[in-house]
CSV table of C-alpha atoms in Angstrom, one decimal:
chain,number,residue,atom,x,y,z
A,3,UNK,CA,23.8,-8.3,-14.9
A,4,UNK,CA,22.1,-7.9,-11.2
A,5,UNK,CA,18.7,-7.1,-11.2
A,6,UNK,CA,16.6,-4.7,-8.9
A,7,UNK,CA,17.0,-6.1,-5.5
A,8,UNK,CA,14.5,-5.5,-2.7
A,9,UNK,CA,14.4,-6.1,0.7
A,10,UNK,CA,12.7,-7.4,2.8
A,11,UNK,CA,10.7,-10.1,1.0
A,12,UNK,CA,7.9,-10.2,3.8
A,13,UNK,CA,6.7,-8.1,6.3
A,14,UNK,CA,3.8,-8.3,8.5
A,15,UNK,CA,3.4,-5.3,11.3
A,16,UNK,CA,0.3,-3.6,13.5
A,17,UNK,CA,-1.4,-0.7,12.5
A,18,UNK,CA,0.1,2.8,13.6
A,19,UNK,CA,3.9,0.6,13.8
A,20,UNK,CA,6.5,2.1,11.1
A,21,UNK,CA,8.1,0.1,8.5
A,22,UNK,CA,11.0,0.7,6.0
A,23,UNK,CA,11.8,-1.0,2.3
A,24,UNK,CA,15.1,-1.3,1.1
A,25,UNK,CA,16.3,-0.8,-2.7
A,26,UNK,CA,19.3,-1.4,-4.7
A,27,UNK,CA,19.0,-0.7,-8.3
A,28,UNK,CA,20.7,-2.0,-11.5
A,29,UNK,CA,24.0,-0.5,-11.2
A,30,UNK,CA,24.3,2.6,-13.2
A,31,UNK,CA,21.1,3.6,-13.7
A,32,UNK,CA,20.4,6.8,-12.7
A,33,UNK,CA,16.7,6.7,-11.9
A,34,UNK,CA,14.6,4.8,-9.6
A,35,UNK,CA,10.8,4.4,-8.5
A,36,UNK,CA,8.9,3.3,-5.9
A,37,UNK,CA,5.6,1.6,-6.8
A,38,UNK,CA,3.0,0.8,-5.0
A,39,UNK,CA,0.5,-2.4,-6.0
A,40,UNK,CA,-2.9,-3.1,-4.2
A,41,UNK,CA,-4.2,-6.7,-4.8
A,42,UNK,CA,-5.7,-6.8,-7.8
A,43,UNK,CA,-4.3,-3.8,-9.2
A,44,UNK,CA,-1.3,-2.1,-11.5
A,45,UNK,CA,1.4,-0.6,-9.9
A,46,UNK,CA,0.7,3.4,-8.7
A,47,UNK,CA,4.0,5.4,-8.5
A,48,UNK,CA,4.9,6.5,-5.3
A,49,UNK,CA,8.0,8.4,-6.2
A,50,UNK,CA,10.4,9.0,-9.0
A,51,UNK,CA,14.6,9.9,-8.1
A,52,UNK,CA,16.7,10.7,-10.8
A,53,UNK,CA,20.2,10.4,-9.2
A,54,UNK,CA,19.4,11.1,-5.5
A,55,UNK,CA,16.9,14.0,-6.6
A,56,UNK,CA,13.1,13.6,-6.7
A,57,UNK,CA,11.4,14.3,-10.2
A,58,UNK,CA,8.1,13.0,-9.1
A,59,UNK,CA,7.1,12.6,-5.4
A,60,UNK,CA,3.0,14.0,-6.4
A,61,UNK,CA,1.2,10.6,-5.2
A,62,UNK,CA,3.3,10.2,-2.0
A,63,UNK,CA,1.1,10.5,0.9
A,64,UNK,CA,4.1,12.9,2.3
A,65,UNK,CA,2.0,12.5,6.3
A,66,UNK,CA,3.1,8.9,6.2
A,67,UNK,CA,5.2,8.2,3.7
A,68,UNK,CA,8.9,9.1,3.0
A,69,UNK,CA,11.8,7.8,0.7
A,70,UNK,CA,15.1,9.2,0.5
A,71,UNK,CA,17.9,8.3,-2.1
A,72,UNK,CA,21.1,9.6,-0.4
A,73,UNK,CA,24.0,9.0,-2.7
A,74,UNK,CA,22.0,8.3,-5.8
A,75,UNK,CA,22.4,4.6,-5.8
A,76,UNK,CA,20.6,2.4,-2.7
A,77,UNK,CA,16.9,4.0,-1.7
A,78,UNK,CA,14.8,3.8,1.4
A,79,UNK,CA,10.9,3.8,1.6
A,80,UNK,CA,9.4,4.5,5.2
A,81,UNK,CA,5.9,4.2,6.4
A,82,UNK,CA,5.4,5.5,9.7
A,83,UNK,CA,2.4,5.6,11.1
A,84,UNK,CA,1.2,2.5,9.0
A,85,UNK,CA,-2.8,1.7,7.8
A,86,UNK,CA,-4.6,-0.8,7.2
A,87,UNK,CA,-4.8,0.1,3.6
A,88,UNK,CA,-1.2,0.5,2.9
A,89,UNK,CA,-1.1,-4.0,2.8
A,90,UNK,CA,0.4,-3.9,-0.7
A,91,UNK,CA,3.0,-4.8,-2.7
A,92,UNK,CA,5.9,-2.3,-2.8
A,93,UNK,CA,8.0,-2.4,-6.0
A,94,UNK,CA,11.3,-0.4,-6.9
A,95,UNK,CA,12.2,-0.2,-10.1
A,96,UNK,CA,15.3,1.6,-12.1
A,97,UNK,CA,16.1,2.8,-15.6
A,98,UNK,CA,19.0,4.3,-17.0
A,99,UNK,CA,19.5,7.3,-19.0
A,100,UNK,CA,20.0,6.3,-22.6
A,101,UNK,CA,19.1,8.5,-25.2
A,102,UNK,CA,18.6,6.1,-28.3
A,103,UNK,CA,15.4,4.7,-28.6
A,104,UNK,CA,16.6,0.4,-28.1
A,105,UNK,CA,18.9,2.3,-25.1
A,106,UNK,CA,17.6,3.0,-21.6
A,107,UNK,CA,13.8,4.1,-20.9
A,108,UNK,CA,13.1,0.5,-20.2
A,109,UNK,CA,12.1,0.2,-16.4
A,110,UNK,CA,13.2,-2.8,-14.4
A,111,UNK,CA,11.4,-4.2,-11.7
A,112,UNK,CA,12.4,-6.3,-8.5
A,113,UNK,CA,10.4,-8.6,-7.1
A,114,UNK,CA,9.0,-6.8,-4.3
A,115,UNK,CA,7.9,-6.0,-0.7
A,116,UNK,CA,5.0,-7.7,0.2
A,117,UNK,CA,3.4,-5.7,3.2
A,118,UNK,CA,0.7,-6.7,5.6
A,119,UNK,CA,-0.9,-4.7,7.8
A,120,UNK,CA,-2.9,-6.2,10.6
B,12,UNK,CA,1.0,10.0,-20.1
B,13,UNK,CA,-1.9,8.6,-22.0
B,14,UNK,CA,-3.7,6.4,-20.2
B,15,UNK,CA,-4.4,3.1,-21.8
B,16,UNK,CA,-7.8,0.6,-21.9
B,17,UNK,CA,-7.0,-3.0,-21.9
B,18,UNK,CA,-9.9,-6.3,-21.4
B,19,UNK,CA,-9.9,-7.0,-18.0
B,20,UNK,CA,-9.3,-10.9,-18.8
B,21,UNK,CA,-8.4,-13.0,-21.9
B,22,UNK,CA,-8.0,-17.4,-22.6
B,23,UNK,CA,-6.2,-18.9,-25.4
B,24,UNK,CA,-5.4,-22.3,-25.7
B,25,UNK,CA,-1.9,-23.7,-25.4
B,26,UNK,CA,0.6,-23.7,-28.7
B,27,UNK,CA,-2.2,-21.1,-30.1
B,28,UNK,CA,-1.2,-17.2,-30.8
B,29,UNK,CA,-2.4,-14.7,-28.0
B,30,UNK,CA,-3.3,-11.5,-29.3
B,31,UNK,CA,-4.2,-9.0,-26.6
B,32,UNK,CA,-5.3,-5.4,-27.3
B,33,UNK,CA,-5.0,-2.1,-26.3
B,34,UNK,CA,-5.7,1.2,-26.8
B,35,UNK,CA,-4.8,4.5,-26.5
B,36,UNK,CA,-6.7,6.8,-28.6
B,37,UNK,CA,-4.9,10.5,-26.3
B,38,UNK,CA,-1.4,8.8,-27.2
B,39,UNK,CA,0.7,12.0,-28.4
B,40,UNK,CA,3.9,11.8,-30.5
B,41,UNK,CA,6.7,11.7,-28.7
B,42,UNK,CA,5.1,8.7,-26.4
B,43,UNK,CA,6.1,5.3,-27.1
B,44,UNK,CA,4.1,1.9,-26.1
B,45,UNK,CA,5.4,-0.4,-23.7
B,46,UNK,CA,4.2,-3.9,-22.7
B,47,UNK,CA,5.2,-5.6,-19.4
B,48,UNK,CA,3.8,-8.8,-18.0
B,49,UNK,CA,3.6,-9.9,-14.6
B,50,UNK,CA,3.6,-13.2,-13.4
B,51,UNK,CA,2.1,-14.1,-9.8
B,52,UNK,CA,4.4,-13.2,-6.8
B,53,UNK,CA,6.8,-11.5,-9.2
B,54,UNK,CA,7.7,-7.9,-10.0
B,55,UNK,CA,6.7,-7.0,-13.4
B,56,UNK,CA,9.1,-8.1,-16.5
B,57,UNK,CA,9.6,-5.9,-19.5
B,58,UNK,CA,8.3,-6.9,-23.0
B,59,UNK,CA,8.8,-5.2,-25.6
B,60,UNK,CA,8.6,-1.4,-26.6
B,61,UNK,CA,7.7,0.6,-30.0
B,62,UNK,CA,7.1,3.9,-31.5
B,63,UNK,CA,4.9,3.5,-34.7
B,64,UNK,CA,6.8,0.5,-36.5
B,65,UNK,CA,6.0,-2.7,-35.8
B,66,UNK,CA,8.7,-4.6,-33.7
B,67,UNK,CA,9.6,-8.1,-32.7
B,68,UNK,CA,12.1,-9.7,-30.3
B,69,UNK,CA,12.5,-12.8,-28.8
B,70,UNK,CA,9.5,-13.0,-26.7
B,71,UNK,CA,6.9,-11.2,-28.7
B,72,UNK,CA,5.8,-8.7,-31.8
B,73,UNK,CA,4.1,-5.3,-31.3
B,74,UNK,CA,1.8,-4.3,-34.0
B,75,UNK,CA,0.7,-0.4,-33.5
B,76,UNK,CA,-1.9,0.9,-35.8
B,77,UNK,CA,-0.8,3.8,-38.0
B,78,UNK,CA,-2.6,6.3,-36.2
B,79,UNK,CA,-0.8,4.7,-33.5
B,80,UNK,CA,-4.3,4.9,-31.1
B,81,UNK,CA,-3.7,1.5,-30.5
B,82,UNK,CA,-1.6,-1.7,-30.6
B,83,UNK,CA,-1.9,-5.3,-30.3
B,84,UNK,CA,0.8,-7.7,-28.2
B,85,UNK,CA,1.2,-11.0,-29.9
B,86,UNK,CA,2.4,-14.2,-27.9
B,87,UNK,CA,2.8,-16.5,-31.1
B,88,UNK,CA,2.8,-19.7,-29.1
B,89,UNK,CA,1.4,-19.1,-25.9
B,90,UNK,CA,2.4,-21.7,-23.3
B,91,UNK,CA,1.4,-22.1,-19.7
B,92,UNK,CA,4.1,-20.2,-18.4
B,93,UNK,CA,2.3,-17.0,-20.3
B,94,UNK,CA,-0.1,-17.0,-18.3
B,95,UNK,CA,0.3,-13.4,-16.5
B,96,UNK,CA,-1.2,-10.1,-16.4
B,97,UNK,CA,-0.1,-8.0,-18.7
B,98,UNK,CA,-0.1,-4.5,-18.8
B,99,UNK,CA,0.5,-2.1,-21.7
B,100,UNK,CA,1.8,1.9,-21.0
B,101,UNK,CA,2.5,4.7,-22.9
B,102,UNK,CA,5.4,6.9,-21.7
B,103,UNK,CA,7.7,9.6,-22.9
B,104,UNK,CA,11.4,8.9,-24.1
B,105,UNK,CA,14.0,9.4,-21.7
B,106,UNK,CA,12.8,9.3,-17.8
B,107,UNK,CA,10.5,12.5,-17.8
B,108,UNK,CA,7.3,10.9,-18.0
B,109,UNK,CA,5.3,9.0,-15.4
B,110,UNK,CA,4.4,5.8,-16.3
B,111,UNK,CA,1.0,5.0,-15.5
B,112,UNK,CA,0.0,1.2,-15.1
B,113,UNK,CA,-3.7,0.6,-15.6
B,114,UNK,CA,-5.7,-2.9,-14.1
B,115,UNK,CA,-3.9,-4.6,-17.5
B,116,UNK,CA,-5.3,-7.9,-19.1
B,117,UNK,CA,-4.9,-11.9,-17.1
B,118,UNK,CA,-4.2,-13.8,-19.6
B,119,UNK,CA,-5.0,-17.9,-18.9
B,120,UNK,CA,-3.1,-19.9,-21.0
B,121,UNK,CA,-5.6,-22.9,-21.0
B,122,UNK,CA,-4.0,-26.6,-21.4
């Protein structure tokens, strides 16, 4: 099975430049995240879809930040205009919907965006 | 969600068990406990999972106290390639809940 696949890997742009993160999740599951790690710490949730709806988008700085999830499968995460503080690690992650306990809840990673803002 | 407390760092030696804690005394019944680990550079991998029995796979066991306001992750035989942060989370069944990663505990698995 495919996992979470991110791209790009790297990604080094100037302050006030826009930037945008591409996710494809495991296929079939029906929800995905956005995650966003600072060196040094856990990952923060950015946003949460479940199928191309958001269920979660309450730590999304909405002035800079927006992700969209058009069909319900690939997502997009934009920052535009970028900080100095967003340099992070940008995660998507998926789940499925299974209702018994050993089925779905768990949450997938990918490997990451690495962004660097200079 | 509950939020969890976790040691910010813990060493074990090679071939020896790793038993790293966690609690989370505000945990409320229909939350379970999940571990992930992440290794540097890497997106963080899924452990292992548990409600209020004690479970065991293939890369780990999960021991959760019976008032379930904690748990332990045991690595019986930690090798190098354990060593990772690792990061325990409480979160609702199905995808309702936000799952709220703390700073977790680095783990060096020490030669």
């Amino acid at each position: 099975e495919a996992g979470v696949a991110q791209s790009p890997r790297y990604k080094i742009i100037e302050k006030r430049q826009s930037v945008a993160f591409w996710c494809n999740p495991i296929s079939g599951h029906a929800t995905l995240y956005w995650y966003q790690q600072i060196l040094g710490q856990g990952p923060k949730l950015l946003i949460q879809f479940q199928n191309n709806g958001v269920v979660d988008d309450s730590q999304l700085p909405k002035d800079r930040f927006s992700a969209e999830r058009l069909k319900g499968v690939d997502s997009t995460l934009k920052i535009q205009p970028a900080k100095l503080e967003d340099s992070a690690v940008y995660l998507c992650a998926s789940s499925s919907l299974g209702s018994g306990f050993t089925s779905g809840n768990t949450i997938y990673f990918g490997e990451g965006s690495w962004l660097t803002v200079v | 969600d509950a939020k969890t407390t976790q040691p910010p760092s813990m060493d074990c030696a090679e071939g020896r068990a790793a038993n790293l804690p966690c609690n989370h005394s505000t945990i409320s019944g229909n939350e379970y406990v999940y571990w992930y680990r992440q290794i540097h550079s890497q997106g963080p991998q899924y452990i292992i999972h548990g409600l209020k029995n004690n479970e065991t796979n293939e890369m780990a066991s999960l021991i959760i106290t019976e008032d379930r306001k904690s748990s332990t992750l045991i690595l019986p035989h930690a090798t190098l390639r354990d060593t990772a942060v690792y990061y325990c989370i409480v979160r609702k069944k199905g995808n309702a809940g936000k799952s709220t990663f703390g700073d977790g505990t680095t783990l060096t698995v020490k030669p």
